[in-house]
XYZ file of C-alpha atoms in Angstrom:
394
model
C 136.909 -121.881 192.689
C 140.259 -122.269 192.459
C 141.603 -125.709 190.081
C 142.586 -128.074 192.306
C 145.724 -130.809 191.484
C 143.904 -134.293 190.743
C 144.655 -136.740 193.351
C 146.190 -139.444 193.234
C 145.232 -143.376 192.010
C 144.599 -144.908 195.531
C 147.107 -148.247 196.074
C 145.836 -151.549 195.598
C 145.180 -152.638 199.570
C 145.227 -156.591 200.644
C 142.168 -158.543 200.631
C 140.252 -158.528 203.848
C 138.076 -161.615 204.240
C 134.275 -161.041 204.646
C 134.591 -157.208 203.060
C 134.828 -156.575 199.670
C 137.218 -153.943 198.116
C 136.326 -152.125 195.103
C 137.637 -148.912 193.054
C 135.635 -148.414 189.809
C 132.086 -147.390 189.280
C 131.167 -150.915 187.496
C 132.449 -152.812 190.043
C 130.425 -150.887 192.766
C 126.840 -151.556 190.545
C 127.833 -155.223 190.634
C 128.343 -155.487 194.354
C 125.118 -158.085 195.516
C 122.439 -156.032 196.773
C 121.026 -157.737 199.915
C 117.567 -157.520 201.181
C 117.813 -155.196 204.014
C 118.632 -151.717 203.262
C 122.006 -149.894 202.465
C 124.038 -147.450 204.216
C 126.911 -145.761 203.159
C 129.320 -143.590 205.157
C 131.656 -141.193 203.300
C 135.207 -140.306 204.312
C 138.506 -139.124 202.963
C 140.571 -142.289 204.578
C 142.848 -141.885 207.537
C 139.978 -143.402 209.412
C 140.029 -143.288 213.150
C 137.756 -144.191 216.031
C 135.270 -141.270 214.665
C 135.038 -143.071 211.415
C 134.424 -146.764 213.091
C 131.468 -145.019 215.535
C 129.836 -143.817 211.922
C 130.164 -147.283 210.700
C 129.355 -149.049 213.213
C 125.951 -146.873 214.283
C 125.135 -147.592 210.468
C 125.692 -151.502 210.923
C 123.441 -151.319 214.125
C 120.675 -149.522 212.118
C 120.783 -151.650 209.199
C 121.105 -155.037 211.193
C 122.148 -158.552 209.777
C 120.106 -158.273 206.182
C 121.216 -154.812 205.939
C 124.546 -153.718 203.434
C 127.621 -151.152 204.896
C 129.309 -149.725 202.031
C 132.862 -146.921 203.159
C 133.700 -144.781 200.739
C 137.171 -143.854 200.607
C 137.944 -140.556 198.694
C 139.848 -138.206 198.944
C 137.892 -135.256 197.298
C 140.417 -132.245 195.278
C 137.227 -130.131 195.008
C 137.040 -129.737 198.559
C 140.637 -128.240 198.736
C 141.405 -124.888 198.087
C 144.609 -123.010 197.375
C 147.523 -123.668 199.840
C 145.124 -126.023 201.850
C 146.559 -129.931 202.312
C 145.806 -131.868 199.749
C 149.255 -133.265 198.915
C 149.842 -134.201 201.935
C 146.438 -135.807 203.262
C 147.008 -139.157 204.735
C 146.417 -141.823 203.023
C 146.286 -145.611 204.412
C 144.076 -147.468 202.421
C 145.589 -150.815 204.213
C 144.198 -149.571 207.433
C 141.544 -148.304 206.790
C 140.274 -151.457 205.022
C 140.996 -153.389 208.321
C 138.714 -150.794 210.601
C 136.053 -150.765 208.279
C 135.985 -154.457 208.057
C 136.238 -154.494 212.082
C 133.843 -152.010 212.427
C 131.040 -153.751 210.487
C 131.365 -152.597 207.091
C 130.466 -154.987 204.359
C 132.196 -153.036 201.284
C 134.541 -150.368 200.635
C 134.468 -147.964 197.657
C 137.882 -146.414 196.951
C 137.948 -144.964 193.092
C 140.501 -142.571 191.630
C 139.500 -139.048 190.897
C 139.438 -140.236 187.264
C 136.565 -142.328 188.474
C 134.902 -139.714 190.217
C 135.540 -137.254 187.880
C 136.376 -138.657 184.383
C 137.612 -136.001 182.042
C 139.378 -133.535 184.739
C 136.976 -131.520 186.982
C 133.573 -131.202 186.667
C 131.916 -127.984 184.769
C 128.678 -128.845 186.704
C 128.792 -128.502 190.803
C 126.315 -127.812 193.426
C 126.255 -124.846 195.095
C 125.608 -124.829 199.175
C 124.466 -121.517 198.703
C 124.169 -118.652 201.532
C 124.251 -121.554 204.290
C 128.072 -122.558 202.400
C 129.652 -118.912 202.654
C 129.537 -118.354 206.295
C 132.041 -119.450 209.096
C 133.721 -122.863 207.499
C 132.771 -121.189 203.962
C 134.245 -117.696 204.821
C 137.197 -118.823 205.849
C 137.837 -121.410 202.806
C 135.187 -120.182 199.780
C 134.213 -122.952 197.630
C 134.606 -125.825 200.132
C 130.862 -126.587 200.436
C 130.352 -126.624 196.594
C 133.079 -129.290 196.961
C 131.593 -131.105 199.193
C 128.342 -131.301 197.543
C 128.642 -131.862 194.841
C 131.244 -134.959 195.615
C 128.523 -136.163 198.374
C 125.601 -136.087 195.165
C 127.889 -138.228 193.363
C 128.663 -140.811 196.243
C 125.165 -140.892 196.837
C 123.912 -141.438 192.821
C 126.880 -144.449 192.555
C 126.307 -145.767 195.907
C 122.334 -145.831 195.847
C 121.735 -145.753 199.686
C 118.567 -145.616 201.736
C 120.442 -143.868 204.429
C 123.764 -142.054 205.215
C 125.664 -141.799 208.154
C 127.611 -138.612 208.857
C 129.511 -136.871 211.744
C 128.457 -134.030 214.080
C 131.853 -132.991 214.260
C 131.239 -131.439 211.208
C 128.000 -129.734 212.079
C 127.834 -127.273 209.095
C 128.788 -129.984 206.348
C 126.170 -132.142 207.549
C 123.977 -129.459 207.901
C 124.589 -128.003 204.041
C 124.301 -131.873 203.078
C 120.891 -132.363 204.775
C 119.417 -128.943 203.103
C 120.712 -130.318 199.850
C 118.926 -133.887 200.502
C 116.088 -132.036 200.881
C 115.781 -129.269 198.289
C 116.644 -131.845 196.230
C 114.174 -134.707 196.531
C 117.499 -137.035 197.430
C 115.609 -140.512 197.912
C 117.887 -140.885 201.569
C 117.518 -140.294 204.972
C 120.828 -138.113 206.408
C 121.803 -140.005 209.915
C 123.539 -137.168 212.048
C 126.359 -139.688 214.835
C 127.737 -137.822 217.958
C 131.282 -136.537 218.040
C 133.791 -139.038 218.885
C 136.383 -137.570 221.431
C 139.859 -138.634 222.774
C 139.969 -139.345 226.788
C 141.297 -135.699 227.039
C 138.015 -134.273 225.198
C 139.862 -133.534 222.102
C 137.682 -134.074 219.057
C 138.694 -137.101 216.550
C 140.512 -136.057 213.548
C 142.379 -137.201 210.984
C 144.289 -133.354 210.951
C 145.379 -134.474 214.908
C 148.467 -136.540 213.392
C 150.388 -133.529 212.475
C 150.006 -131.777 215.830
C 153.350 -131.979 218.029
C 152.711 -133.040 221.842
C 152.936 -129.057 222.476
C 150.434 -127.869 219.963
C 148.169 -130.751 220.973
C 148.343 -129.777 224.061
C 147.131 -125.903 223.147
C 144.778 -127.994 220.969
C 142.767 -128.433 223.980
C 141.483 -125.478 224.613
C 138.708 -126.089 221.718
C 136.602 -128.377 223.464
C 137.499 -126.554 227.141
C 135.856 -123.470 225.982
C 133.022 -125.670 224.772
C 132.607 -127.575 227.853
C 133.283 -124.352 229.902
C 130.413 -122.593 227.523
C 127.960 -125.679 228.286
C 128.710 -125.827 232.273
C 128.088 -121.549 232.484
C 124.951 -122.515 230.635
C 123.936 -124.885 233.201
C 124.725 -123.052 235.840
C 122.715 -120.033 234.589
C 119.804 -121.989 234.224
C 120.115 -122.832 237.966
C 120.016 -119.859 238.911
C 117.148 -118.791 236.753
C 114.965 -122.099 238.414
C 116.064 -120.516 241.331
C 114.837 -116.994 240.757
C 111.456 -118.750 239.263
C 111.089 -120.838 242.707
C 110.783 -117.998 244.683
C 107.542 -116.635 242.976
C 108.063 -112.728 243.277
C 108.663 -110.432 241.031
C 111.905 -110.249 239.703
C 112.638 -107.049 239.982
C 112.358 -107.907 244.149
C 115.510 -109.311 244.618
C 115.153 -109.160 248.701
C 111.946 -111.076 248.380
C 113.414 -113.120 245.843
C 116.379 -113.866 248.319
C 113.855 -114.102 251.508
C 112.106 -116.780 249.981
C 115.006 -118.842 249.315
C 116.284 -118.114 252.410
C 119.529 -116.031 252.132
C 120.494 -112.802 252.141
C 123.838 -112.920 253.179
C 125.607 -111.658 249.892
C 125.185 -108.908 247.606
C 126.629 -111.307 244.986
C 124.021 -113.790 245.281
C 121.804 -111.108 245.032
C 123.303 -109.717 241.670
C 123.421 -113.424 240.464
C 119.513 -114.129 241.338
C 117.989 -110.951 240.525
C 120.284 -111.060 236.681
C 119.407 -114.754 235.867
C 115.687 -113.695 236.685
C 115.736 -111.025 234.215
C 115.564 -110.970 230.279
C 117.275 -114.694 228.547
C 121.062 -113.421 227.981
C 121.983 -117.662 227.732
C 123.645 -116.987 224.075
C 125.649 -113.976 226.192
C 126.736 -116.192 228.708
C 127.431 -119.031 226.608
C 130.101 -117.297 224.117
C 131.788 -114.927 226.954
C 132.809 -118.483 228.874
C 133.683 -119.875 225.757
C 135.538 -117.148 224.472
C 137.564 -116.439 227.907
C 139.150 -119.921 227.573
C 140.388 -119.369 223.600
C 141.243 -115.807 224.977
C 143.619 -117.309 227.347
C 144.815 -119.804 224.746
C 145.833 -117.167 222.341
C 148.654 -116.549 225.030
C 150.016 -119.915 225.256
C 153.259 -121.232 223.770
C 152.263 -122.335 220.891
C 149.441 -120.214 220.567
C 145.873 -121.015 219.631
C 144.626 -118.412 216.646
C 141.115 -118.268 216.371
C 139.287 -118.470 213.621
C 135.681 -117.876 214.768
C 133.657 -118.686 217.603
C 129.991 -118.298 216.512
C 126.379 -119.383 218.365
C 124.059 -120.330 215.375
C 120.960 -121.309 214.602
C 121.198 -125.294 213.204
C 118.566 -124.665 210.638
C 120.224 -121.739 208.532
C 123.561 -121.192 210.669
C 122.965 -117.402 211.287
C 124.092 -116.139 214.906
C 121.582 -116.406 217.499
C 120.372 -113.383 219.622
C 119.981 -113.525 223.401
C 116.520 -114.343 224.245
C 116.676 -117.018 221.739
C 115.022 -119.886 222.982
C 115.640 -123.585 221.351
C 118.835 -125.832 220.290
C 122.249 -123.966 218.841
C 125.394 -124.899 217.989
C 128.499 -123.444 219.553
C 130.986 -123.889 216.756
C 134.854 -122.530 216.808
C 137.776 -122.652 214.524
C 141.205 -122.664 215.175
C 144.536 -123.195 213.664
C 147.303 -124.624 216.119
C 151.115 -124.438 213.948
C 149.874 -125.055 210.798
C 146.837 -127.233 211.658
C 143.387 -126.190 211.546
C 141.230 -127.859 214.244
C 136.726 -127.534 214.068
C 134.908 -128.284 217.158
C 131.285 -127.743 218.332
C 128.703 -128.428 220.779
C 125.076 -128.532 221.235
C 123.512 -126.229 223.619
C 119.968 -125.842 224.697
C 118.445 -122.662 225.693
C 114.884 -122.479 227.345
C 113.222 -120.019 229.464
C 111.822 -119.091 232.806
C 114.959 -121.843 234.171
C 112.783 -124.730 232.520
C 114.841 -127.930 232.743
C 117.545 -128.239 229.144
C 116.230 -131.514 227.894
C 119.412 -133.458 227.217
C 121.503 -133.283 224.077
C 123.092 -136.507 222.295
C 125.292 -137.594 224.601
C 129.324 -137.358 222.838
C 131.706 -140.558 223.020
C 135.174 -140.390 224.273
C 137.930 -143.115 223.680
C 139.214 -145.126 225.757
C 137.070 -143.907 228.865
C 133.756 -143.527 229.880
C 134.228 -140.337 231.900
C 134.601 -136.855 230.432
C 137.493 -134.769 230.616
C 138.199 -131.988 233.099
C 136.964 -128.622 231.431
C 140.683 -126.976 231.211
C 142.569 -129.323 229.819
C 144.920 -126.266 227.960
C 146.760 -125.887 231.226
C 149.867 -128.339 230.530
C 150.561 -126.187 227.573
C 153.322 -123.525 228.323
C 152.028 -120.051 228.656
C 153.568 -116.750 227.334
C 154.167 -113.544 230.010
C 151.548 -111.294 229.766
C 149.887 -108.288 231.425
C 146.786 -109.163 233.099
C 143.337 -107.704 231.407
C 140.156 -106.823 232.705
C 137.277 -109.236 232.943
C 135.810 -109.409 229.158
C 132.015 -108.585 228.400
C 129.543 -110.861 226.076
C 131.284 -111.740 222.929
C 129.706 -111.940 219.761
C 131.167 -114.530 216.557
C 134.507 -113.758 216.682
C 136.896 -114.014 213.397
């Protein structure tokens, strides 16, 4: 992996009463213990509303007795060449305030020397084939980074659980298989992604989008949503098709029994849904029609990747797969890249998609129309024939 520039000593912040503030390894160790147990939830500063949703889930779960600690680190292993690490926000001030109002009880913030005294380390964890696909392929090394920075939170921290976003499905995916392979003594606490009112995803990287490129920003969690409301609708129709107990193949009888027949369409739509699962099919062609579009806005979206995987080893799923998948996309907007994903659930024979962990949005209880890319200013182009199934796209 590529060396890395050392970042920098964080600032000294002001006091914050009732949270204590510490930045050496020593220090941490001689933080009182209490009697409940100990969460910790790691982040690179800049903390937002995604961050205080972490810690406050892990103050809930802990309760009164129970001990919050933040960390706040800003991690060079998990930058690679030309990526931001110079210019990563940092507002140790702030953040200190959140956590505190959020429920934290402590915040670690070391130096790199602290985390790694004597330059970088010659030992690292490797996330192995799970860390070199999507997020991995597209910056190799990260997941080592991550790692092996999250092995040495958790050995200085000594937590009985830790609290990690879903935004970030393949991090906390890599960290949980490393928990486990590993005999790590702590339970890894997945929390739901936190979303503005306009369904963009949380992120400290949303500060250096312009109202224009936020705007084409959008279109991540539109194809998403668009992916997850195709989904539904499929498995309507397939309870449908299953309600009308005929053989699928019968689509008159099929139709009879439901009582319509007026449309050739609704024919095709019945007679397809009660055929072989094609959910994964349906799922990235919706998705992938909305980042499609967005490719031809002004500022453009440029995709990344859109990829359907398995949760356990993040490999693409097939259609006929039956059971929960991720729906993960990549994106840079200017010179930001933006991660989203979603949750989907895909059963068979139109059985009822048991609900997924419900996401959060701020500042509003409702969720956000599924095309929210439409205020961004598109570019002429010639119209194109409806697009097939797509596979991962990169």
């Amino acid at each position: 992996m590529t060396s890395s520039p050392v970042s920098p000593t964080p600032d000294a912040a002001r006091p914050v009463p009732g949270l204590q503030l510490v930045h050496t390894a020593a220090a941490l160790r001689a933080l009182p213990r209490r009697s409940g147990v100990r969460a910790v939830v790691m982040t690179m500063g800049a903390l937002h509303e995604g961050h205080a949703a972490l810690i406050r889930a892990a103050r809930e779960r802990v309760g009164p007795q129970g001990q919050v600690v933040v960390t706040v680190f800003v991690n060079p292993l998990q930058f690679g060449a030309g990526e931001d690490l110079d210019r990563y926000p940092r507002t140790l001030d702030e953040d200190v305030l959140l956590a505190a109002g959020a429920g934290a009880d402590a915040v670690f913030a070391p130096s790199a020397d602290e985390v790694y005294p004597g330059g970088e380390p010659q030992i690292r964890i490797s996330a192995g084939p799970m860390g070199t696909v999507l997020e991995g392929a597209s910056r190799p090394g990260h997941f080592d980074g991550v790692l092996t920075v999250v092995a040495k939170l958790l050995h200085l921290t000594a937590p009985d659980l830790a609290f990690f976003g879903e935004k970030d499905a393949q991090q906390l995916a890599v960290i949980r298989r490393m928990a486990a392979d590993l005999n790590f003594p702590v339970e890894i606490v997945g929390v739901p992604t936190v979303r503005e009112a306009d369904g963009l995803a949380r992120s400290s990287r949303n500060r250096y989008l312009s109202g224009p490129e936020r705007r084409t920003a959008l279109a991540l969690s539109a194809a998403l949503f668009a992916a997850r409301d195709r989904l539904t609708a499929e498995e309507a129709l397939r309870a449908r098709a299953a309600s009308a107990g005929h053989p699928v193949q019968d689509r008159s009888a099929a139709l009879a029994a439901l009582g319509e027949d007026r449309a050739a369409a609704d024919a095709h739509a019945v007679a397809y849904a009660a055929g072989p699962l094609h959910g994964p099919s349906v799922a990235r062609a919706a998705a992938g029609t909305v980042l499609e579009d967005a490719a031809h806005l002004d500022p453009p979206l440029h995709l990344d990747y859109l990829a359907l995987i398995d949760p356990r080893d993040f490999t693409e799923v097939p259609d006929g797969y039956e059971g929960e998948a991720i729906l993960a996309v990549a994106a840079k907007v200017g010179t930001t890249r933006l991660i989203d994903n979603i949750r989907l659930v895909f059963t068979a024979s139109g059985a009822p998609c048991p609900p997924a962990a419900p996401e959060r949005y701020a500042g509003s209880q409702e969720e956000p129309a599924p095309g929210p890319a439409s205020g961004a200013r598109r570019k002429s182009r010639k119209s194109t024939p409806p697009q097939g199934p797509l596979g991962a796209t990169r």
